[in-house]
PDB file of C-alpha atoms in Angstrom:
ATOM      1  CA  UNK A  35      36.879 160.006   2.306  1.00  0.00           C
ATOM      2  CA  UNK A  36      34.885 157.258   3.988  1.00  0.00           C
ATOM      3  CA  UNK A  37      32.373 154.838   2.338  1.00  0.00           C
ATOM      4  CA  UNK A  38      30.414 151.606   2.830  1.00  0.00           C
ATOM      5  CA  UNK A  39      29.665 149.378   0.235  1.00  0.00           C
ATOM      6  CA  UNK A  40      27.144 147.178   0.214  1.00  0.00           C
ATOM      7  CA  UNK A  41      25.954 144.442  -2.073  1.00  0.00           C
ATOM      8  CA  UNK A  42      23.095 145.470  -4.185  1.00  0.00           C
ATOM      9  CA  UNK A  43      19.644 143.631  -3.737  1.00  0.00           C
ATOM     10  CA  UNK A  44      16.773 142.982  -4.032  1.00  0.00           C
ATOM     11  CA  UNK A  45      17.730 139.527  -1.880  1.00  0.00           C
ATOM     12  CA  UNK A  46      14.809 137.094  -2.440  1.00  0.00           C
ATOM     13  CA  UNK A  47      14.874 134.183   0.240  1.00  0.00           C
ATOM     14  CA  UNK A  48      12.543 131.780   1.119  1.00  0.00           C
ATOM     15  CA  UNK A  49      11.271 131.391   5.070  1.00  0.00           C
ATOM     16  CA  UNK A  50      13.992 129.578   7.416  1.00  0.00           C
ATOM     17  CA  UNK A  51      16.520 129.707   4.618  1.00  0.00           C
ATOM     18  CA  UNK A  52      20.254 131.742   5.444  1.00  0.00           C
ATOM     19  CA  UNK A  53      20.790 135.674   5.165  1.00  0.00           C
ATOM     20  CA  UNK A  54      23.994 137.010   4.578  1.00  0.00           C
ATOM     21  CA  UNK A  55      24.586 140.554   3.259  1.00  0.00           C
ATOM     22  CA  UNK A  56      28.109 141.645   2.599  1.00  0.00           C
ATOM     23  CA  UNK A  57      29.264 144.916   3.803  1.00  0.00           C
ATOM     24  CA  UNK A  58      32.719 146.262   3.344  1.00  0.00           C
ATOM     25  CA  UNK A  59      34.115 149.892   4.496  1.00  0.00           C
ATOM     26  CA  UNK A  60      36.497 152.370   3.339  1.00  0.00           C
ATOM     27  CA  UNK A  61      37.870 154.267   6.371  1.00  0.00           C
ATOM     28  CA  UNK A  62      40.822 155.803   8.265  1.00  0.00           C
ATOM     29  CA  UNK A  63      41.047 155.021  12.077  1.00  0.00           C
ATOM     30  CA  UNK A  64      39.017 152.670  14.255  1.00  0.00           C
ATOM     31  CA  UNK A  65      35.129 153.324  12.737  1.00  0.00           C
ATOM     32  CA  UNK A  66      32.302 151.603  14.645  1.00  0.00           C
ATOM     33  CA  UNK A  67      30.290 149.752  12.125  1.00  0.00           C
ATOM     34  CA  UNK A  68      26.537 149.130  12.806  1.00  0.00           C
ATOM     35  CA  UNK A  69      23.635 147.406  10.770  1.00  0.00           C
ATOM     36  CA  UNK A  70      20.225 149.648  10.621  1.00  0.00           C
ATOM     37  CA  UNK A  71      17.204 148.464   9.511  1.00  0.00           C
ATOM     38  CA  UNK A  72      14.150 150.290   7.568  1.00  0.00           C
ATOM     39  CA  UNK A  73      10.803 148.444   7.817  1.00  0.00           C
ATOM     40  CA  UNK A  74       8.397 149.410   5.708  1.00  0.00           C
ATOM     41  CA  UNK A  75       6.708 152.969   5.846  1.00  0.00           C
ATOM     42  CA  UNK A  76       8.993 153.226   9.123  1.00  0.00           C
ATOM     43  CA  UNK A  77      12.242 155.153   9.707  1.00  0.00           C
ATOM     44  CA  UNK A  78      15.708 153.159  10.636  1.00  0.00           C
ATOM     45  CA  UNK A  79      16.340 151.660  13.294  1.00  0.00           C
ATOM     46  CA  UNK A  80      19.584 149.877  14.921  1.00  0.00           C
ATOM     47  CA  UNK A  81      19.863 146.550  14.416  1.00  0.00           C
ATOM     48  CA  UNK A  82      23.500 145.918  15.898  1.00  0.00           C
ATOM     49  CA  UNK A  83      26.505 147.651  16.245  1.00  0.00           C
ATOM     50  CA  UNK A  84      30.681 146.733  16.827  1.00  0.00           C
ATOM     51  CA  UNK A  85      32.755 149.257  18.044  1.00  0.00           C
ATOM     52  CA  UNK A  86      36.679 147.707  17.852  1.00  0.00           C
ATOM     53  CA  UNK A  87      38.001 144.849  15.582  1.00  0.00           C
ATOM     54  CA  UNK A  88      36.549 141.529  16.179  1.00  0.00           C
ATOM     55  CA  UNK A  89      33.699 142.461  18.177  1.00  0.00           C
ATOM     56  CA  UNK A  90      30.493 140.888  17.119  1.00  0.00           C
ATOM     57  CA  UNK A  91      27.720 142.719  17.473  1.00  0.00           C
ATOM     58  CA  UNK A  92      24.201 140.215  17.569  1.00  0.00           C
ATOM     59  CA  UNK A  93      20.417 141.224  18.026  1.00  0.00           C
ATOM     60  CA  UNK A  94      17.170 139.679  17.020  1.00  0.00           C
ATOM     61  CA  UNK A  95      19.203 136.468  15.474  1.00  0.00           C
ATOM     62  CA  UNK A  96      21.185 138.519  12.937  1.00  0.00           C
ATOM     63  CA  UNK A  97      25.089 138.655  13.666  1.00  0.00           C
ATOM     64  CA  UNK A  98      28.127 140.380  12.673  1.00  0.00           C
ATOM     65  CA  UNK A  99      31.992 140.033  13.242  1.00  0.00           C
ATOM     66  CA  UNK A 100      33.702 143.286  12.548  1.00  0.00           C
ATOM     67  CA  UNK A 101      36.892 141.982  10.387  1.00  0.00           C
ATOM     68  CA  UNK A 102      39.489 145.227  10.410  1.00  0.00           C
ATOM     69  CA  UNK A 103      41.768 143.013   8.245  1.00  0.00           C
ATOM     70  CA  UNK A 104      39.282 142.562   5.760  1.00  0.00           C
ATOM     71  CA  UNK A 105      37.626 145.997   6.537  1.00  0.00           C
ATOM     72  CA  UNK A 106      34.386 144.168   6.366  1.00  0.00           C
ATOM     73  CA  UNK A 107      31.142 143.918   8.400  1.00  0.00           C
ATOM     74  CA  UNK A 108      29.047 140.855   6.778  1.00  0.00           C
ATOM     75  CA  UNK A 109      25.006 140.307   8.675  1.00  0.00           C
ATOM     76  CA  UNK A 110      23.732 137.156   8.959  1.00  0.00           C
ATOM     77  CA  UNK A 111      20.547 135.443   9.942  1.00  0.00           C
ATOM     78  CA  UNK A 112      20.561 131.589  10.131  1.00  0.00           C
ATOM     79  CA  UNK A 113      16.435 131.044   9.223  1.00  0.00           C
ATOM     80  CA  UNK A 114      14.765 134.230   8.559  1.00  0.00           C
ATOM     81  CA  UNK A 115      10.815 135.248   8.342  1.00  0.00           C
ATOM     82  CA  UNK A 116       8.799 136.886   6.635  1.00  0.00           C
ATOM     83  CA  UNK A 117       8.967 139.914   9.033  1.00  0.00           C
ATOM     84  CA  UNK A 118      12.626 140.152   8.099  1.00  0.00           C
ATOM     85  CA  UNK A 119      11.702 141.719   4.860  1.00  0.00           C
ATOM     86  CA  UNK A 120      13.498 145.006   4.815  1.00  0.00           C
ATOM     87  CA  UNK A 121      16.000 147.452   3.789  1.00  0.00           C
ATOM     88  CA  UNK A 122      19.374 147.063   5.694  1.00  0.00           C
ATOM     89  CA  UNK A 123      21.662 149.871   6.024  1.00  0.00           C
ATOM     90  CA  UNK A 124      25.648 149.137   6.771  1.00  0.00           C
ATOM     91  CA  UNK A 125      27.175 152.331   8.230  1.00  0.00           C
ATOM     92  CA  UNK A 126      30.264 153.249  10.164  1.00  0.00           C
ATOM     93  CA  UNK A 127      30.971 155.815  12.638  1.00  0.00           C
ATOM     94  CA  UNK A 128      33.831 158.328  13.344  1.00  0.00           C
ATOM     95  CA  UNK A 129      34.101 159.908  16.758  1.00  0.00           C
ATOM     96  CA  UNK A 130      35.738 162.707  15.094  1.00  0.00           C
ATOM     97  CA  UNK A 131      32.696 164.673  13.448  1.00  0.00           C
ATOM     98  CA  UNK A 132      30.188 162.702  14.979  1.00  0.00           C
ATOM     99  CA  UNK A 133      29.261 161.554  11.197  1.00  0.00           C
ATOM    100  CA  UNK A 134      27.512 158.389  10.354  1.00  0.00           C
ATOM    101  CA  UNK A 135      28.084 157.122   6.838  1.00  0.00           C
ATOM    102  CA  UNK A 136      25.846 154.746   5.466  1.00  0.00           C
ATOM    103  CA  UNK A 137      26.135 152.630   2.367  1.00  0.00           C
ATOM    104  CA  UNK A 138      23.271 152.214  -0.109  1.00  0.00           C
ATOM    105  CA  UNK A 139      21.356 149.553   1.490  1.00  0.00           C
ATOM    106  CA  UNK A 140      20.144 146.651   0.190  1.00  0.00           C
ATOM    107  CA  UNK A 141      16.097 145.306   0.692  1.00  0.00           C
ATOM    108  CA  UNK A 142      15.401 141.892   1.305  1.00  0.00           C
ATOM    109  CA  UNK A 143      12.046 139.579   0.515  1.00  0.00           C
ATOM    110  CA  UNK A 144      11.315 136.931   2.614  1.00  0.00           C
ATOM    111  CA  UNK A 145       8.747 134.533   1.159  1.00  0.00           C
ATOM    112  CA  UNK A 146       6.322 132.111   2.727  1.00  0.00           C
TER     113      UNK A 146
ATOM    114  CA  UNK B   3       9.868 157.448  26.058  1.00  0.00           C
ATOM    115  CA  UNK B   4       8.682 158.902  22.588  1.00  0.00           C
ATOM    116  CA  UNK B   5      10.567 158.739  19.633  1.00  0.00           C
ATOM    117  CA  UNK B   6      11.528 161.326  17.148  1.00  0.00           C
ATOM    118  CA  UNK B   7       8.759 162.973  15.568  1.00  0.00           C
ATOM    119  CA  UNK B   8       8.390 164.339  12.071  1.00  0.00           C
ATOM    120  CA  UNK B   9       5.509 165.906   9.919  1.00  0.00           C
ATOM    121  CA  UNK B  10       4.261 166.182   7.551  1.00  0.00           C
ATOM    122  CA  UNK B  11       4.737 162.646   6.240  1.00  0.00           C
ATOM    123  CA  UNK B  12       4.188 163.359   2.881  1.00  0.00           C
ATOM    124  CA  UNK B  13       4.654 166.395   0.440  1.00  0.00           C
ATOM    125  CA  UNK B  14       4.020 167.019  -2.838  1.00  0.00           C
ATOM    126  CA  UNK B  15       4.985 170.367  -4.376  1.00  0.00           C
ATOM    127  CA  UNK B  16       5.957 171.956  -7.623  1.00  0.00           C
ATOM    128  CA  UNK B  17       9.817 172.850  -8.753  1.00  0.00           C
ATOM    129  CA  UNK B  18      10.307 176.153  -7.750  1.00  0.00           C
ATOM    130  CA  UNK B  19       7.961 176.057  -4.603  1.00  0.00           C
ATOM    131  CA  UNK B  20       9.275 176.107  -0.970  1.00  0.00           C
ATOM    132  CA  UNK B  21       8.760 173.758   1.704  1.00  0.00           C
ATOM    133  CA  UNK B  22       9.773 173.086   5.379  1.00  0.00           C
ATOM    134  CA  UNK B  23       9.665 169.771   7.585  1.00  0.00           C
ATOM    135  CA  UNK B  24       9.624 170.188  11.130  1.00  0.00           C
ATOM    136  CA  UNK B  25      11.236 167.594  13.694  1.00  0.00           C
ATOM    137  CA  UNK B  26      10.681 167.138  17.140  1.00  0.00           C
ATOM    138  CA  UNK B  27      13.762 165.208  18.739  1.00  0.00           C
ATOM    139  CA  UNK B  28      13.699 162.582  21.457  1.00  0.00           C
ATOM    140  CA  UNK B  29      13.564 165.120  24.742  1.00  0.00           C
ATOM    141  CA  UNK B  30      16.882 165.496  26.312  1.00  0.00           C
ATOM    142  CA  UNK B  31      18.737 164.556  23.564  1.00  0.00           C
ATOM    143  CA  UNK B  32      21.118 167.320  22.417  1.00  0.00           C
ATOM    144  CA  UNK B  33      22.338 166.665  19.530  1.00  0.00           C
ATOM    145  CA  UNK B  34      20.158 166.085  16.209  1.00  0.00           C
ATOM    146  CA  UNK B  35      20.558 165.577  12.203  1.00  0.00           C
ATOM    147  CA  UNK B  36      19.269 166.344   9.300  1.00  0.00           C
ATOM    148  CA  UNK B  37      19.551 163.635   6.125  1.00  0.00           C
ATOM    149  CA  UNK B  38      18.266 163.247   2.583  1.00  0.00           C
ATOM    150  CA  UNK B  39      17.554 159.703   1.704  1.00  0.00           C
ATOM    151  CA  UNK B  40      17.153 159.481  -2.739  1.00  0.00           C
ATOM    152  CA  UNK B  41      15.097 156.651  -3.723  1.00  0.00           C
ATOM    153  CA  UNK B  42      17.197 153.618  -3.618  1.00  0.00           C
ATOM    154  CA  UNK B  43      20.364 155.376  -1.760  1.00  0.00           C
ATOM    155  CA  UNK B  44      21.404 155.513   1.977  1.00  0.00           C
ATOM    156  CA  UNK B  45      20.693 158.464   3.818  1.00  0.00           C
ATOM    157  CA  UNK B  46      23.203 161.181   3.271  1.00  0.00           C
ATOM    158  CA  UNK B  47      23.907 163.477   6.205  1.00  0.00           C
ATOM    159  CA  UNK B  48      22.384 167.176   5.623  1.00  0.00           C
ATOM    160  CA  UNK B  49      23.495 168.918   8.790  1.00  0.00           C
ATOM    161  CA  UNK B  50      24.208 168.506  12.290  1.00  0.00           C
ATOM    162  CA  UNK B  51      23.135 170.780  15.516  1.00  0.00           C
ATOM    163  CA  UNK B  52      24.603 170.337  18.650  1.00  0.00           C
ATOM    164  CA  UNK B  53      22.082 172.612  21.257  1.00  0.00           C
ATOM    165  CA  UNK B  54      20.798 175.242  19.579  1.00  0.00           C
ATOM    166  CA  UNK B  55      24.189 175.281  17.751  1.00  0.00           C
ATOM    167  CA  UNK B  56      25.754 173.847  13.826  1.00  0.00           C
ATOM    168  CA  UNK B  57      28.203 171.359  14.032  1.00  0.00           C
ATOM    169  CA  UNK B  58      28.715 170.082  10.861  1.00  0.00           C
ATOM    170  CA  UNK B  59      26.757 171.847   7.823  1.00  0.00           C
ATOM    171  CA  UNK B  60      29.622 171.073   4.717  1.00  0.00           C
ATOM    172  CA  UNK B  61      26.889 168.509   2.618  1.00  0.00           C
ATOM    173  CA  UNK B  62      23.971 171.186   3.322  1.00  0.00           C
ATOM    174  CA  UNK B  63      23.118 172.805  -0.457  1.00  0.00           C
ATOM    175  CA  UNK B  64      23.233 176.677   1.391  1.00  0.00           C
ATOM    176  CA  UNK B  65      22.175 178.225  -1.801  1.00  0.00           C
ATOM    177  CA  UNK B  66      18.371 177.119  -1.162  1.00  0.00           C
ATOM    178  CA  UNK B  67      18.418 174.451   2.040  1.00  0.00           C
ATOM    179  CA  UNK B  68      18.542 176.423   5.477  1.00  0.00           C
ATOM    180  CA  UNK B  69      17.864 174.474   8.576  1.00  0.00           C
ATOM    181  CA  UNK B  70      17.466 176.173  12.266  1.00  0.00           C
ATOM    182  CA  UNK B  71      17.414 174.448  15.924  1.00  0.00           C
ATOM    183  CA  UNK B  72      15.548 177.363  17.817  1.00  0.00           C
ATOM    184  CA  UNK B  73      15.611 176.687  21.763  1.00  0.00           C
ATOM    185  CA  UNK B  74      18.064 173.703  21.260  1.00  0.00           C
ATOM    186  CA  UNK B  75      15.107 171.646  20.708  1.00  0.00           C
ATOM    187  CA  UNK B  76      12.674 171.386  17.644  1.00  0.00           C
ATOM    188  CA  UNK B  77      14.335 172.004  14.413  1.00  0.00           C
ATOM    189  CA  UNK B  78      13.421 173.386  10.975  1.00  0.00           C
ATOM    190  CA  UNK B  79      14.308 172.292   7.590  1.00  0.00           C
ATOM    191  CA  UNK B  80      13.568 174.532   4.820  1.00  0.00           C
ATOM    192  CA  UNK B  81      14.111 174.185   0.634  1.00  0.00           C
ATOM    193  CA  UNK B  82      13.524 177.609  -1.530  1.00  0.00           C
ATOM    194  CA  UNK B  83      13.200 177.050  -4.331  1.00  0.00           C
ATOM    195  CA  UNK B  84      12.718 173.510  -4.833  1.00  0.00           C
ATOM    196  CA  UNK B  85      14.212 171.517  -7.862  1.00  0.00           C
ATOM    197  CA  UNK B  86      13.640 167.927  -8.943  1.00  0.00           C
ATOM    198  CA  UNK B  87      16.182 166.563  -7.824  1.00  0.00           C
ATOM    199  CA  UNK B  88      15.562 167.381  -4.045  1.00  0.00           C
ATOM    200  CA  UNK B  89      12.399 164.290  -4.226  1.00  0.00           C
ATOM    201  CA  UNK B  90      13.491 162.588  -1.176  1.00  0.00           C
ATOM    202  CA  UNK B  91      13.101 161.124   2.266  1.00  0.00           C
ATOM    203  CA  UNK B  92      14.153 163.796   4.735  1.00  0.00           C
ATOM    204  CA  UNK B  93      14.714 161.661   7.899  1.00  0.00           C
ATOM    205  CA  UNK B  94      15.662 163.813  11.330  1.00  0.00           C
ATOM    206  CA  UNK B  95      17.608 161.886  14.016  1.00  0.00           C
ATOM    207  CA  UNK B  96      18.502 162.153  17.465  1.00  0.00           C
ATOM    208  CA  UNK B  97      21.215 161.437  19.811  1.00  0.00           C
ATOM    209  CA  UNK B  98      22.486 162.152  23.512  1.00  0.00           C
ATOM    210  CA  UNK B  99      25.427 163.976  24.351  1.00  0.00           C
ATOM    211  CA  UNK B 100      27.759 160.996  25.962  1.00  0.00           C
ATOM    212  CA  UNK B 101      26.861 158.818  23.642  1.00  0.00           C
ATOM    213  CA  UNK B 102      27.829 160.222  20.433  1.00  0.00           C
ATOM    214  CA  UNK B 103      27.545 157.228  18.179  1.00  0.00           C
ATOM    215  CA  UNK B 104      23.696 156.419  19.120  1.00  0.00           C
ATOM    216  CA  UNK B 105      20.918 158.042  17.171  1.00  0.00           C
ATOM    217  CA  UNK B 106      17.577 157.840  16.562  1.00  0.00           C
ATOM    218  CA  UNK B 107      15.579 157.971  13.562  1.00  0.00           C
ATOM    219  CA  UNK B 108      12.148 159.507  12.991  1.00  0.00           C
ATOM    220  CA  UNK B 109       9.808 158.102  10.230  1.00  0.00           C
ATOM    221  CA  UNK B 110      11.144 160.877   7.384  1.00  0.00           C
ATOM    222  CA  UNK B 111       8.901 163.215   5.450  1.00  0.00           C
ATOM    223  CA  UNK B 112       8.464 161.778   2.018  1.00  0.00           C
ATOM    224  CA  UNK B 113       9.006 165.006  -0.621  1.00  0.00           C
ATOM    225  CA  UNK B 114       7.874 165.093  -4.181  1.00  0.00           C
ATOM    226  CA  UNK B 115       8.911 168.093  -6.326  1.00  0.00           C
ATOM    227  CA  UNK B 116       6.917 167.612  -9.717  1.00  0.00           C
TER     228      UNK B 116
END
């Protein structure tokens, strides 16, 4: 069947250094991969989302680059903040059964 | 526009007790989900309604989860009898129709079965 894997945290950065969280899929057909985030005490939001190979998908300076040759879906953040600390979600998407599958997430700390 | 709305936020029972969580899904939207979320896990997908109807029910435990969508619009989810093992964060989503792959995400109801 289909499954993300993600890479396990807890990521521990300082403020303005890089983020990069590595996401790989296991899937049959053309998935759309997104990124959700989980702030907090709050429930998940999207972050970004690619629907076809080599789409990037980009919001609040994190990126993406859906790569169907190496099935992967890597974020990225160039300088992050504090308010970046979080637990991001990797999922894909299959229009048949209207299923999300995420992977297990992986929570990031952002320090002064 | 309000989001998805969820209560209670937190619950504490004892094994063997039941529980429900109610959701109240963005309005309009006609399709909405049901997930568990274990500590330290990605949410896992419970069931799906589209209307009033069940789309997609396979990962739903039926021997003591049942879940209703009365009116095509607020949903139920129920556990009798709880176990252990069903501590969680039940998170209800919603989507719209035409486009199938958005949805979105109430706060969750925290459980604790002790």
């Amino acid at each position: 069947g289909d499954s993300v894997t993600q890479m396990e945290g807890p990521v521990t950065l300082s403020e303005e250094a890089f983020l990069t969280i590595n996401c790989t899929y296991t899937a049959t057909g053309y998935p759309s991969l997104f990124w959700y985030v989980q702030y907090p005490g709050e429930g998940l939001q999207l972050l970004l989302k690619a629907t076809k190979a080599d789409d990037k998908g980009s919001n609040k300076g994190f990126e993406a680059t859906y790569r169907k040759e190496t099935t992967s879906f890597h974020l990225e953040k160039g300088s992050v903040q504090v308010s970046d600390s979080a637990v991001y979600f990797c999922a894909l998407f299959k229009a048949a059964g209207n299923k999300l599958t995420f992977g297990g997430g992986t929570r990031v700390l952002v320090k002064p | 526009e309000a989001g998805v709305a969820q209560s209670p936020r937190y619950k504490i029972i004892e094994k063997r007790q039941s529980v429900a969580f109610w959701c109240n899904p963005i309005s309009g939207h006609a399709t909405l989900y049901w997930y568990q979320q274990i500590l330290g896990q990605g949410p896992k997908l419970l069931i799906q309604f589209q209307n009033n109807g069940v789309v997609d029910d396979s990962q739903l435990p039926k021997d003591r989860f049942s879940a209703e969508r009365l009116k095509g619009v607020d949903s139920t989810l129920k556990i009798q009898p709880a176990k252990l093992e069903d501590s969680a964060v039940y998170l209800c989503a919603s989507g719209p129709l035409r486009v199938t792959d958005t949805q979105y995400f109430g706060p969750g109801t925290r459980l604790t079965v002790l």
